[in-house]
mmCIF file of C-alpha atoms in Angstrom:
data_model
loop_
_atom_site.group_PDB
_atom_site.id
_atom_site.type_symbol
_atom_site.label_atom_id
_atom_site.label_comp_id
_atom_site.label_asym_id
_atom_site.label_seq_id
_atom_site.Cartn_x
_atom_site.Cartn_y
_atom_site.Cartn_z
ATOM 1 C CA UNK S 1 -35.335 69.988 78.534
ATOM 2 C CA UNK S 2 -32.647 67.762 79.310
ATOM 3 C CA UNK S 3 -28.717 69.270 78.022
ATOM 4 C CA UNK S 4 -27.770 65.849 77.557
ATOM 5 C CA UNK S 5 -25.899 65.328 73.916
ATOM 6 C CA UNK S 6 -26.130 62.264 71.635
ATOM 7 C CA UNK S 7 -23.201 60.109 72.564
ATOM 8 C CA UNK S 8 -21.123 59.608 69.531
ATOM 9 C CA UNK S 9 -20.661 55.879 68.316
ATOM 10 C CA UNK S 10 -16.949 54.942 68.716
ATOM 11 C CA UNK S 11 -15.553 53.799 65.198
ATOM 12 C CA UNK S 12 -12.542 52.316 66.966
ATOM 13 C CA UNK S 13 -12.182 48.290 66.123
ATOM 14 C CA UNK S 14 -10.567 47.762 69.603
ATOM 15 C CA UNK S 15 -13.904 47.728 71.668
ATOM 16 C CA UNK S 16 -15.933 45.101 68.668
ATOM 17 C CA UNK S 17 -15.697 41.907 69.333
ATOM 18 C CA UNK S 18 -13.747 39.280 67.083
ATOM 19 C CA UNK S 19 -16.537 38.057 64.795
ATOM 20 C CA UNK S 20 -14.413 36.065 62.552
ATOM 21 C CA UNK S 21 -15.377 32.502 62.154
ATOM 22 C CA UNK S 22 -12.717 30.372 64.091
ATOM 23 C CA UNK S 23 -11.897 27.297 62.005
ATOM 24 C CA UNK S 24 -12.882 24.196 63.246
ATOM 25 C CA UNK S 25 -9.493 22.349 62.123
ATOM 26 C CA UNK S 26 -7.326 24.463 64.552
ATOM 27 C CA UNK S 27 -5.939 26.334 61.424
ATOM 28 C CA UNK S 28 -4.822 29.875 62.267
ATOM 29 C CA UNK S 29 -7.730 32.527 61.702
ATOM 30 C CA UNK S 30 -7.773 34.635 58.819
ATOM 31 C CA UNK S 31 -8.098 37.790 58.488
ATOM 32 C CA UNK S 32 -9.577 40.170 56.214
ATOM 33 C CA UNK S 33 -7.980 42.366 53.757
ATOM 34 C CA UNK S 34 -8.477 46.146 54.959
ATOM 35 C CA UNK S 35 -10.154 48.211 52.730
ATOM 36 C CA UNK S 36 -8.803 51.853 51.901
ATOM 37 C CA UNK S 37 -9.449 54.364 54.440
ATOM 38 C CA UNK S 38 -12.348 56.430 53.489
ATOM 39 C CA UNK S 39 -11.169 59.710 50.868
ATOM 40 C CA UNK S 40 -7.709 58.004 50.581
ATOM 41 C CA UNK S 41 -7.026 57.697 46.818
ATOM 42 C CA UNK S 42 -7.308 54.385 45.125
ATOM 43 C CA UNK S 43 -5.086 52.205 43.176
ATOM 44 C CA UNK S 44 -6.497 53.032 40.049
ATOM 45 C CA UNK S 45 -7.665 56.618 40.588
ATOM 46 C CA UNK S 46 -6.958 58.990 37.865
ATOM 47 C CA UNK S 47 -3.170 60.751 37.666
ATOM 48 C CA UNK S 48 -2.534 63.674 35.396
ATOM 49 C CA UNK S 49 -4.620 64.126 33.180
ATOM 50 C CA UNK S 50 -8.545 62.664 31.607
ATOM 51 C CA UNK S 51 -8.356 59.070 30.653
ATOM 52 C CA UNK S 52 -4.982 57.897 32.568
ATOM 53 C CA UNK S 53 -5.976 55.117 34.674
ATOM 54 C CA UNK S 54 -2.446 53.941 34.895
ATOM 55 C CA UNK S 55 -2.064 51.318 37.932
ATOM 56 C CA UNK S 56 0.340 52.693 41.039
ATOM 57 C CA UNK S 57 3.628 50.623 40.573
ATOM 58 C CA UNK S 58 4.025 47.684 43.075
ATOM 59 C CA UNK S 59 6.546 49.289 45.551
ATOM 60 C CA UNK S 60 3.841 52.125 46.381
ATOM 61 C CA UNK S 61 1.205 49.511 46.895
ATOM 62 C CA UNK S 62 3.092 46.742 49.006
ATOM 63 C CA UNK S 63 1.409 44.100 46.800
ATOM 64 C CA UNK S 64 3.371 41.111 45.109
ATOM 65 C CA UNK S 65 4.978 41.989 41.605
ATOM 66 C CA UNK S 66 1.763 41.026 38.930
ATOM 67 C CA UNK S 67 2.300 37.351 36.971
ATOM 68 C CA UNK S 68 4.045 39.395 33.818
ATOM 69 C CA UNK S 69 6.880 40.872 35.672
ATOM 70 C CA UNK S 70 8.145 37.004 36.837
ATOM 71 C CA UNK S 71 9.953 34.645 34.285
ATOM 72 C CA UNK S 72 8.228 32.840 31.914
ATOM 73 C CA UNK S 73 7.915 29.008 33.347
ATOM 74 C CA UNK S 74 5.031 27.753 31.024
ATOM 75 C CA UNK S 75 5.470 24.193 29.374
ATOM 76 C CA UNK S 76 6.943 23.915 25.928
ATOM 77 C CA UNK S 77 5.852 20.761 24.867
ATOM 78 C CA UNK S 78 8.456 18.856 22.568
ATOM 79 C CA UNK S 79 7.905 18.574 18.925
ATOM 80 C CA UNK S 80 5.499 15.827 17.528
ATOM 81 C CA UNK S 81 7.318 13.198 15.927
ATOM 82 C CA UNK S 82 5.219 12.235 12.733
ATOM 83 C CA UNK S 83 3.896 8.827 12.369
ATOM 84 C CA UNK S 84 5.570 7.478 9.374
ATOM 85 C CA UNK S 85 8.849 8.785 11.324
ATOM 86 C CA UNK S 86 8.468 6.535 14.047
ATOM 87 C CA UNK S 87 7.060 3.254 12.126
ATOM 88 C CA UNK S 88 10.172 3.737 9.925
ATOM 89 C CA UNK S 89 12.064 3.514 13.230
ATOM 90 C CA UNK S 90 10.185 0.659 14.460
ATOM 91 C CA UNK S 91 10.682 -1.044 11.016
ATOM 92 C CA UNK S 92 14.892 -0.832 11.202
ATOM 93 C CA UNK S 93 14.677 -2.060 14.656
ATOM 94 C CA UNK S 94 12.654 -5.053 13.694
ATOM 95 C CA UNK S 95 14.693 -6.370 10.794
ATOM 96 C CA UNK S 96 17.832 -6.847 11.820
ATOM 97 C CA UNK S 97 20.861 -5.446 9.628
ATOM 98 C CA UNK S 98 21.677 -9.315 7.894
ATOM 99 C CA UNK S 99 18.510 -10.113 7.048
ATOM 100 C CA UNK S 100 16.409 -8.879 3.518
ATOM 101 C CA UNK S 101 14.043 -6.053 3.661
ATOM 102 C CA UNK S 102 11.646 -5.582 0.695
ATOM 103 C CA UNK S 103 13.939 -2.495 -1.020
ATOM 104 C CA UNK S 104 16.799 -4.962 -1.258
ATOM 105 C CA UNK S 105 15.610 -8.172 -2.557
ATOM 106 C CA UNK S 106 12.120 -9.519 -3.956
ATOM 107 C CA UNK S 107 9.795 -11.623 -1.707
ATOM 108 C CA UNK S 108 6.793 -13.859 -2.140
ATOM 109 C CA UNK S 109 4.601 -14.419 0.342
ATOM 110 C CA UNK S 110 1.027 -16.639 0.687
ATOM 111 C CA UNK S 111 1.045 -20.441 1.097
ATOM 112 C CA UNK S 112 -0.219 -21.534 -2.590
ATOM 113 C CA UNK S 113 2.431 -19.234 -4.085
ATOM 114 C CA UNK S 114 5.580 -20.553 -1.981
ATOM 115 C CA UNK S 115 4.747 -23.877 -2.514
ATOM 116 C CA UNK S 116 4.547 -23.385 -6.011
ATOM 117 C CA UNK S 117 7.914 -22.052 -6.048
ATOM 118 C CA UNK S 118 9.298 -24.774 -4.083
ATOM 119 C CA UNK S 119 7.325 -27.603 -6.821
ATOM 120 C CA UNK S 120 8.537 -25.982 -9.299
ATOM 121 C CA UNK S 121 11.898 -26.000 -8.134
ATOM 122 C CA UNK S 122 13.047 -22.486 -7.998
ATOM 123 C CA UNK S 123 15.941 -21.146 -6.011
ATOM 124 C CA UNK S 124 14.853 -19.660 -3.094
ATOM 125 C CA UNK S 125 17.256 -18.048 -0.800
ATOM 126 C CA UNK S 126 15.364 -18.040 2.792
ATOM 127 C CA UNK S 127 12.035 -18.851 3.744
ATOM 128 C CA UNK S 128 10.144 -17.749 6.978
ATOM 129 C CA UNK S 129 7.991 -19.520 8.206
ATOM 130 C CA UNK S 130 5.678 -20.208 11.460
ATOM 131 C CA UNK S 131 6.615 -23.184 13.633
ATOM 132 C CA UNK S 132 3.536 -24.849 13.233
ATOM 133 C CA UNK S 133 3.187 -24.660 9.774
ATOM 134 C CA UNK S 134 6.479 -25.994 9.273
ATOM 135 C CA UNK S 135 5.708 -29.635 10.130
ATOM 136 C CA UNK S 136 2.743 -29.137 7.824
ATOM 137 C CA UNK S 137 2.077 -32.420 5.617
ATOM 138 C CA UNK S 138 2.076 -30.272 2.272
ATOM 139 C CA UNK S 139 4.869 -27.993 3.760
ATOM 140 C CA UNK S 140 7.491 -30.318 5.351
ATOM 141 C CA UNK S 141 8.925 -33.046 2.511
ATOM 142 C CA UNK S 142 9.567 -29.739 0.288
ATOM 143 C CA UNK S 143 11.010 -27.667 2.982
ATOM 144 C CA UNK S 144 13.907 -30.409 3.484
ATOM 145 C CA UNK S 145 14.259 -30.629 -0.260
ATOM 146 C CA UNK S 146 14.853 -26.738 -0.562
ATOM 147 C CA UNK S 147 17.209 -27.136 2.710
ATOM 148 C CA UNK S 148 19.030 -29.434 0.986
ATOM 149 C CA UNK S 149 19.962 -27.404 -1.725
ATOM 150 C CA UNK S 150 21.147 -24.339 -0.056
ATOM 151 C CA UNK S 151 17.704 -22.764 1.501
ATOM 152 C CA UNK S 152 17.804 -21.046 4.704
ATOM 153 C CA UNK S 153 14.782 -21.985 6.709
ATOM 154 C CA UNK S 154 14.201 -19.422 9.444
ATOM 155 C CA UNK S 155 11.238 -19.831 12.072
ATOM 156 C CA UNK S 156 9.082 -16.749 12.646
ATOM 157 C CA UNK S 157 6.054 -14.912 14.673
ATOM 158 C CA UNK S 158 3.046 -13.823 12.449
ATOM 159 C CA UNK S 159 4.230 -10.242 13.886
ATOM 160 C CA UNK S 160 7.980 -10.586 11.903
ATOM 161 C CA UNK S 161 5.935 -12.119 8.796
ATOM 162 C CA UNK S 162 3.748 -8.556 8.751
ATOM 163 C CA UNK S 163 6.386 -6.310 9.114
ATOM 164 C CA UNK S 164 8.252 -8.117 6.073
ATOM 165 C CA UNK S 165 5.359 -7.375 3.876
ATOM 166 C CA UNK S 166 3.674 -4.325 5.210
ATOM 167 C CA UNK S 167 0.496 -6.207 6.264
ATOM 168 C CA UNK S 168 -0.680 -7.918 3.711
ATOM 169 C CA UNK S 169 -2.139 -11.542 4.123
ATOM 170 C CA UNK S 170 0.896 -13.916 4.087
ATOM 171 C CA UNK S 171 -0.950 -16.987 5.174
ATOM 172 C CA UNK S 172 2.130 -17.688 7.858
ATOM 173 C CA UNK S 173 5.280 -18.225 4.975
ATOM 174 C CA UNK S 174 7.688 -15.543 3.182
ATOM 175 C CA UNK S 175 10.023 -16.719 0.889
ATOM 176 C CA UNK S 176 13.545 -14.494 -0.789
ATOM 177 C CA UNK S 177 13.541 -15.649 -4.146
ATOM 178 C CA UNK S 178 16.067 -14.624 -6.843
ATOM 179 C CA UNK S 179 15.383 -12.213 -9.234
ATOM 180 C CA UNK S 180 13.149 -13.864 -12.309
ATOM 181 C CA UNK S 181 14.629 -15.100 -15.234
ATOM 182 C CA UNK S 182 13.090 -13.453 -18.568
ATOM 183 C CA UNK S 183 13.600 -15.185 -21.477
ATOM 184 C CA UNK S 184 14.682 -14.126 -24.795
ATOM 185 C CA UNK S 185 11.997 -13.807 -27.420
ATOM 186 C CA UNK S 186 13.631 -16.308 -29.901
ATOM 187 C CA UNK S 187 13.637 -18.696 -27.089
ATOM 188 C CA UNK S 188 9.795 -18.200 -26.293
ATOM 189 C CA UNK S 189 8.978 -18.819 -29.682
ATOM 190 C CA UNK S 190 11.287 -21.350 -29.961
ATOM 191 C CA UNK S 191 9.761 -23.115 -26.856
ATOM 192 C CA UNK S 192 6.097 -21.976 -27.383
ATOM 193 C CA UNK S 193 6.518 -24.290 -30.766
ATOM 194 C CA UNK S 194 7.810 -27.106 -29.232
ATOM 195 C CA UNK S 195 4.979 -27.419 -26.783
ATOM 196 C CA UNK S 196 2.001 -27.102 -29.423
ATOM 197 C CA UNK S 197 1.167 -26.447 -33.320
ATOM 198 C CA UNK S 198 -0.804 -23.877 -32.847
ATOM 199 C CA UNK S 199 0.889 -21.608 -29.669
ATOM 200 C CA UNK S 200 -0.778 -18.778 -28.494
ATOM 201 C CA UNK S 201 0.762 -15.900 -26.994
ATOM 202 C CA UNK S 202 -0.269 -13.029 -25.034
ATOM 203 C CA UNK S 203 1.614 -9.520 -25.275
ATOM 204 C CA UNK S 204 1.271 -6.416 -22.801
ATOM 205 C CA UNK S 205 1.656 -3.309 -23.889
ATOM 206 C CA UNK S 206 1.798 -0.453 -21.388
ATOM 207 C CA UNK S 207 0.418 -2.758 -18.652
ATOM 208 C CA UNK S 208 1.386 -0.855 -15.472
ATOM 209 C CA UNK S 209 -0.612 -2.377 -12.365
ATOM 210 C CA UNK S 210 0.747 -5.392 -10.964
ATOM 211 C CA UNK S 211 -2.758 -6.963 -10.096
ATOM 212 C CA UNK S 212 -3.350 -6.632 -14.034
ATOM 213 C CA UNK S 213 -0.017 -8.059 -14.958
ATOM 214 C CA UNK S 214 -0.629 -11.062 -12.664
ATOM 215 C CA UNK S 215 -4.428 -11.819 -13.307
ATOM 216 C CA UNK S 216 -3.620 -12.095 -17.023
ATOM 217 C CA UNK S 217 -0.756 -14.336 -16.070
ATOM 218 C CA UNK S 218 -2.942 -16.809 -13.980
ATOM 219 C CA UNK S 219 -5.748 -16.661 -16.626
ATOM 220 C CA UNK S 220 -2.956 -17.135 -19.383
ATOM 221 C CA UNK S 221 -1.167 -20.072 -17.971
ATOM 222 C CA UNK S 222 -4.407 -21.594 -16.406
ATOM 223 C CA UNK S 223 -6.900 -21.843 -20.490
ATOM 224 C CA UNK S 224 -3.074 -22.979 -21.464
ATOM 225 C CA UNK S 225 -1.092 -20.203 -22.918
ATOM 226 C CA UNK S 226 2.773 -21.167 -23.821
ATOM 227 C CA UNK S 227 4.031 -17.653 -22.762
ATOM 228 C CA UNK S 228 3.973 -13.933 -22.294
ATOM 229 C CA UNK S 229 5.988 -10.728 -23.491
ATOM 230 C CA UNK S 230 6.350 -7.483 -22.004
ATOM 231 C CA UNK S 231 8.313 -4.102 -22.486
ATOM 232 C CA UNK S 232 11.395 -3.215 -20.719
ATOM 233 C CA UNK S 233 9.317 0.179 -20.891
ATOM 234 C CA UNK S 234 6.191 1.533 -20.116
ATOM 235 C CA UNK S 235 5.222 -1.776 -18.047
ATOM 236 C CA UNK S 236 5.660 -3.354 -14.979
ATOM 237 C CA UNK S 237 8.337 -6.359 -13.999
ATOM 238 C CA UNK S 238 7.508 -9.617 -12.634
ATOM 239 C CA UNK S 239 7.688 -8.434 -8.763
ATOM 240 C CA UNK S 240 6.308 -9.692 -5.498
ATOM 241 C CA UNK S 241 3.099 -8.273 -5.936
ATOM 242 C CA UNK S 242 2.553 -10.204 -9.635
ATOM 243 C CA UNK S 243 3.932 -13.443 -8.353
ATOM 244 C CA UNK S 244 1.051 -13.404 -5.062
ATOM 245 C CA UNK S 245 -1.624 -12.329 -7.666
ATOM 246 C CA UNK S 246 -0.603 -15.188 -10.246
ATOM 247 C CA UNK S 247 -0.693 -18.089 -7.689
ATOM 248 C CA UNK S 248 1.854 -19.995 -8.472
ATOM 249 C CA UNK S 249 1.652 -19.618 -12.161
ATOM 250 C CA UNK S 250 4.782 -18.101 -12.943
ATOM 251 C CA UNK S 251 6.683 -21.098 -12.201
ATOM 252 C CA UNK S 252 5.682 -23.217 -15.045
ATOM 253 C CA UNK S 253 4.596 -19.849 -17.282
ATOM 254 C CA UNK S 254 7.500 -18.609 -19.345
ATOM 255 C CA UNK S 255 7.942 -14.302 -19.688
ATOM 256 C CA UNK S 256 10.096 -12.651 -22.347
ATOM 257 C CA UNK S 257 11.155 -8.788 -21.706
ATOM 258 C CA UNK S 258 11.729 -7.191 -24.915
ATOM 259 C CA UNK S 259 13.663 -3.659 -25.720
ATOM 260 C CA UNK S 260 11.338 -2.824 -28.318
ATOM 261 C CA UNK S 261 7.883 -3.807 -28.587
ATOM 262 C CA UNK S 262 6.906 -3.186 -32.301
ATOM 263 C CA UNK S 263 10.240 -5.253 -33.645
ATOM 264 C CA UNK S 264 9.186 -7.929 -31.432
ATOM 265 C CA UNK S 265 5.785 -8.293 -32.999
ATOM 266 C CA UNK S 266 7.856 -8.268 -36.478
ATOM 267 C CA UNK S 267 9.779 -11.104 -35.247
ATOM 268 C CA UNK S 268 6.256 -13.051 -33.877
ATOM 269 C CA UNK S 269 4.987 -12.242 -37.213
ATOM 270 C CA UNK S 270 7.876 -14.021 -39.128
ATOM 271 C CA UNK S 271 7.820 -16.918 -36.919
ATOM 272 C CA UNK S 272 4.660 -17.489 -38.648
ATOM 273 C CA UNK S 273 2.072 -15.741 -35.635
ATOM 274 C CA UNK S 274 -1.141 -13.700 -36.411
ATOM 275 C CA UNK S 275 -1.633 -10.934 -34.439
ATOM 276 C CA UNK S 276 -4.695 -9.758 -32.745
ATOM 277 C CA UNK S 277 -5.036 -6.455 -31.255
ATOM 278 C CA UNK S 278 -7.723 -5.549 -28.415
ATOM 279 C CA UNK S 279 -9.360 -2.005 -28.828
ATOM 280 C CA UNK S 280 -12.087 -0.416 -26.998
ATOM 281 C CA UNK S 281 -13.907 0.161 -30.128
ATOM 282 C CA UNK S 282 -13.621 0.024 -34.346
ATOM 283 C CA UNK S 283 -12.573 -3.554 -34.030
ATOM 284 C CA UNK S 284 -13.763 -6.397 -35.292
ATOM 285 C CA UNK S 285 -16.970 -7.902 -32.506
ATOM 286 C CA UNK S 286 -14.611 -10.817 -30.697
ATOM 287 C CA UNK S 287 -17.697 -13.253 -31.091
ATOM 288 C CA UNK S 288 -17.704 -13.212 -35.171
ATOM 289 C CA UNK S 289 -13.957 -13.494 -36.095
ATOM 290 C CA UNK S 290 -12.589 -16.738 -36.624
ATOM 291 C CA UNK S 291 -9.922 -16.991 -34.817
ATOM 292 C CA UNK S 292 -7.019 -19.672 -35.540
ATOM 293 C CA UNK S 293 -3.269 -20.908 -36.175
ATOM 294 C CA UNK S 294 -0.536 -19.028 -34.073
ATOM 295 C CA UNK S 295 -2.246 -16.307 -32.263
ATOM 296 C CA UNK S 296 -0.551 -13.314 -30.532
ATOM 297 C CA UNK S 297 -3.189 -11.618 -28.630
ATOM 298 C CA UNK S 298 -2.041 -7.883 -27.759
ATOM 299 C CA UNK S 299 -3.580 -6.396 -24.855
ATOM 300 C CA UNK S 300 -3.296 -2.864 -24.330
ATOM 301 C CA UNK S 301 -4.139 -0.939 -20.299
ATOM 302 C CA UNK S 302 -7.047 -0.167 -19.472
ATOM 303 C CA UNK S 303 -6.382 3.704 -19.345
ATOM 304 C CA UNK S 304 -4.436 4.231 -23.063
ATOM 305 C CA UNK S 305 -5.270 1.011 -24.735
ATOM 306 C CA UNK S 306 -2.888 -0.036 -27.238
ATOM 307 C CA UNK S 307 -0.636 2.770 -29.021
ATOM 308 C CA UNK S 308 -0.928 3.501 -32.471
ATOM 309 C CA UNK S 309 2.192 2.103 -33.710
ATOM 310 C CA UNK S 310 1.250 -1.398 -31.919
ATOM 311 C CA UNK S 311 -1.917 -1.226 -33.771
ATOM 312 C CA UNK S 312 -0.406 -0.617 -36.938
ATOM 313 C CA UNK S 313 1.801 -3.826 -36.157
ATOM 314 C CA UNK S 314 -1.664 -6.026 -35.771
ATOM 315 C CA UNK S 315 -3.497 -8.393 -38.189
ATOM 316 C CA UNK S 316 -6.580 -7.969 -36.977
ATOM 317 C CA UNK S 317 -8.155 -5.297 -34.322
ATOM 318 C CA UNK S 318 -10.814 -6.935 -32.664
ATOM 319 C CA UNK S 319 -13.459 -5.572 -29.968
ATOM 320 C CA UNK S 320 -15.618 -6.728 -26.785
ATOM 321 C CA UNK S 321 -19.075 -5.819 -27.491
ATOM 322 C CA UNK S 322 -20.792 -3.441 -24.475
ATOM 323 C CA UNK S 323 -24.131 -2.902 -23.733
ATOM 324 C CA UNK S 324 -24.328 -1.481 -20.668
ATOM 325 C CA UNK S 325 -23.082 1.982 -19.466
ATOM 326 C CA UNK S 326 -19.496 1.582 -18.701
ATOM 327 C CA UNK S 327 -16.988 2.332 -21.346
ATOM 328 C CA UNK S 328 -14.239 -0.354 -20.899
ATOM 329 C CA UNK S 329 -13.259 -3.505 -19.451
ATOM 330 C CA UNK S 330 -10.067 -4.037 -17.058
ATOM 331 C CA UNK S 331 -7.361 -5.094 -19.145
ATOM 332 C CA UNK S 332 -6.942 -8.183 -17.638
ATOM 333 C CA UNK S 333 -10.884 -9.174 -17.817
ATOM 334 C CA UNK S 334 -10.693 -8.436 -21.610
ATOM 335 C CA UNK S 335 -7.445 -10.671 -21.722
ATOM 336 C CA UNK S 336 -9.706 -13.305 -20.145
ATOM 337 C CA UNK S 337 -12.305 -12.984 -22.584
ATOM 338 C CA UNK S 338 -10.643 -12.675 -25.627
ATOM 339 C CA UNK S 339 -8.249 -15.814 -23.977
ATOM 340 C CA UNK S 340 -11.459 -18.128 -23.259
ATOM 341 C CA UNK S 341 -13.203 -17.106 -26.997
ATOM 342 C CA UNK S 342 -9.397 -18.410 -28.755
ATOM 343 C CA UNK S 343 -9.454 -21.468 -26.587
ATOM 344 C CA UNK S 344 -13.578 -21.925 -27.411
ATOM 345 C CA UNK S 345 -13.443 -21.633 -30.870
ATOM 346 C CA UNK S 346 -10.650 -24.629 -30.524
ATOM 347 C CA UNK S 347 -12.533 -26.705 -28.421
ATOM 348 C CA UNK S 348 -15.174 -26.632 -30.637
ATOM 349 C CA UNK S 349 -13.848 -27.236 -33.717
ATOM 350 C CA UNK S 350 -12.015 -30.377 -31.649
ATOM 351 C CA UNK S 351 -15.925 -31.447 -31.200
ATOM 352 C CA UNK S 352 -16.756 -31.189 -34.646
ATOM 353 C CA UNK S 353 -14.039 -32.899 -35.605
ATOM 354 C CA UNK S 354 -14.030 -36.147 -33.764
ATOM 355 C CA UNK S 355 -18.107 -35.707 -34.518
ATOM 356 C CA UNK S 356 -17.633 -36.389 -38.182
ATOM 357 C CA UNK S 357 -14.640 -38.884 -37.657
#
C-alpha cells in the first residue's frame, strides 16, 4: 500500500480566487461582512447567569452607536390651526377697519328688499353693489335719489357681497340701513284707525325665529293688515334676517315694541279691539266663528303657544282644525290662515252686500 496521506484542504482565503461580482458602473467592489470566527462568542451569547441576553456595548463590538443613543431629530409638526380660527382671520382682513361688519350695524341684502327700502324712502347709510347692476333700469334713477340725500354708493365683487353676509343669496346689492323705528302703541292704534273702520292687528307673543317673525309680516301687510306688535321680551327684533324674509314689506308695514304685553292688549281692548287668541286646541274651530269689527289676532310660537296670562287677556280662543297626524301648524302658517279666514269673511259679506243693494 501506498504511505501517501490525504492532503489537507488549505482554509486560507489568500489562494481562492476573488468571486465577488465586479460592478458594471465602475463603482468600488464591496465586500462582505466577516462572519465570527468559528467557537468565538457571539454578540448576544449569554453572560452571567440563565436568561441574560444582554447585547455587548458598542465599544467592544466596533459597530456604530444603535439609533436610540443619537439625538432625537424626528419632525414635530406645528399645531393645527382650527378652521373657524383662520376664516375669522380671513374675515378681518377682508373688511377693512372703516367699513360695517354685521356685529356693528344691521344690513339688508336681496334685490326686491333694497329696492323696497329705497321706494319707500328709508335712510340708508351705504349700499354695495355690483357694477353691472348698478346701471340697472329698476336700480339706477333710485340709486341717484338715495346719493342725493347722503347715501354712500360703494361698487363691489360678488366675493365682498358674501363675506358681508356669510353666504347667503344677496342677489348682487347690500344695503346699511339705520336701526328700525318702532312705534308707540297709541300711535299704531291711532294710525291703524285712520287708515280703516274696521283695523286689524296682529300680535306676537313669544315669537323667536326670524323666518316666523318675517313670514307673518309679509302675509300681514300683503291680505292688508294696518300693523303689528311685539314684546321687548321673549321675541325677536326687526333684524336683517326679518327684513330679507318680509320682502320689502316692512317699509310700508308699521311695528310697535311694547314693555308689557298683557297691558298692551288692555289698551287694544279700550281702543275698542276684540281679541282673538290662536291655540292648538279647546278653541273655538276658526271656520264657524264670526269674526268682525276691530280684530287683534294673537299668535302665539309654535313651540309654547300663547301663555296663560295672554289667554286670559283674549275675547275669544279660537282653533285650526287638524286631521292629519301632525300636532301643530308653524306659527306663521296659522297667522296666514287665521289672516285669510278675517279677510274672507269680509270679502264676503262685501258680496252680499252690494248683492242685495
Amino acid at each position: 500500500m501506498s504511505d501517501r496521506k490525504p492532503k489537507l484542504r488549505s482554509t486560507s482565503n489568500s489562494s481562492r480566487p476573488d468571486r465577488s461580482p465586479v460592478p458594471r458602473d465602475g463603482a468600488p467592489r464591496r465586500t462582505g461582512r466577516s462572519s465570527p470566527a468559528r467557537g468565538a462568542k457571539s454578540d448576544f451569547a449569554p453572560r452571567g447567569g440563565k436568561g441574560d441576553f444582554s447585547p455587548r456595548s458598542s465599544s467592544d463590538s466596533g459597530r456604530h452607536s444603535p439609533k436610540t443613543d443619537r439625538p432625537d431629530s424626528s419632525f414635530k409638526p406645528r399645531k393645527s390651526i382650527p378652521p373657524r380660527a383662520i376664516e375669522s382671520v380671513n374675515r378681518v382682513e377682508a373688511l377693512p377697519v372703516n367699513e360695517p361688519t354685521e356685529e356693528s350695524t344691521d344690513l339688508i341684502y336681496g334685490r326686491h328688499p333694497v329696492l323696497a327700502a329705497l321706494e319707500g324712502e328709508r335712510h340708508l347709510n351705504r349700499i354695495w353693489i355690483l357694477p353691472r347692476l348698478q346701471y340697472h333700469p329698476q336700480f339706477h334713477s333710485l340709486l341717484a335719489q338715495a346719493k342725493s340725500k347722503g347715501t354712500v354708493i360703494n361698487e363691489a365683487e360678488p366675493r365682498r357681497l358674501s363675506q358681508m353676509v356669510d353666504g347667503a343669496n344677496h342677489q348682487g346689492v347690500v344695503a346699511q340701513v339705520a336701526p328700525y323705528a318702532y312705534l308707540q302703541l297709541s300711535e299704531l292704534i291711532q294710525r291703524a284707525k285712520s287708515a280703516t273702520e274696521n283695523p286689524v292687528i296682529v300680535v306676537g307673543d313669544g315669537i323667536t325665529d326670524p323666518h316666523n317673525l318675517g313670514a307673518i309680516i309679509r302675509t300681514a301687510e300683503s291680505l292688508g293688515a294696518q300693523g303689528m306688535v311685539i314684546p321687548q321680551r321673549r321675541s325677536v327684533g326687526i333684524t336683517s334676517a326679518v327684513a330679507k324674509v318680509a320682502a320689502g314689506a316692512l317699509e310700508t308695514f308699521p311695528i310697535a315694541k311694547v314693555i308689557n304685553l298683557s297691558r298692551a292688549l288692555e289698551e287694544l281692548k279700550d281702543a275698542g279691539f276684540w281679541i282673538y287668541g290662536t291655540v292648538a286646541d279647546s278653541g273655538k274651530l276658526l271656520h264657524t266663528l264670526e269674526i268682525s269689527g276691530p280684530v287683534v289676532l294673537v299668535v302665539g310660537s309654535e313651540g309654547e303657544g300663547l301663555g296663560l296670562l295672554t289667554q286670559k287677556k283674549c275675547d275669544f280662543l279660537i282653533s285650526i282644525p287638524l286631521t292629519g297626524k301632525t300636532p301643530s301648524l308653524n306659527a306663521s302658517v296659522a297667522a296666514s290662515m287665521c289672516l285669510y279666514e278675517v279677510y274672507r269673511q269680509r270679502w264676503s259679506n262685501r258680496v252680499q252686500l252690494r248683492a242685495f243693494s
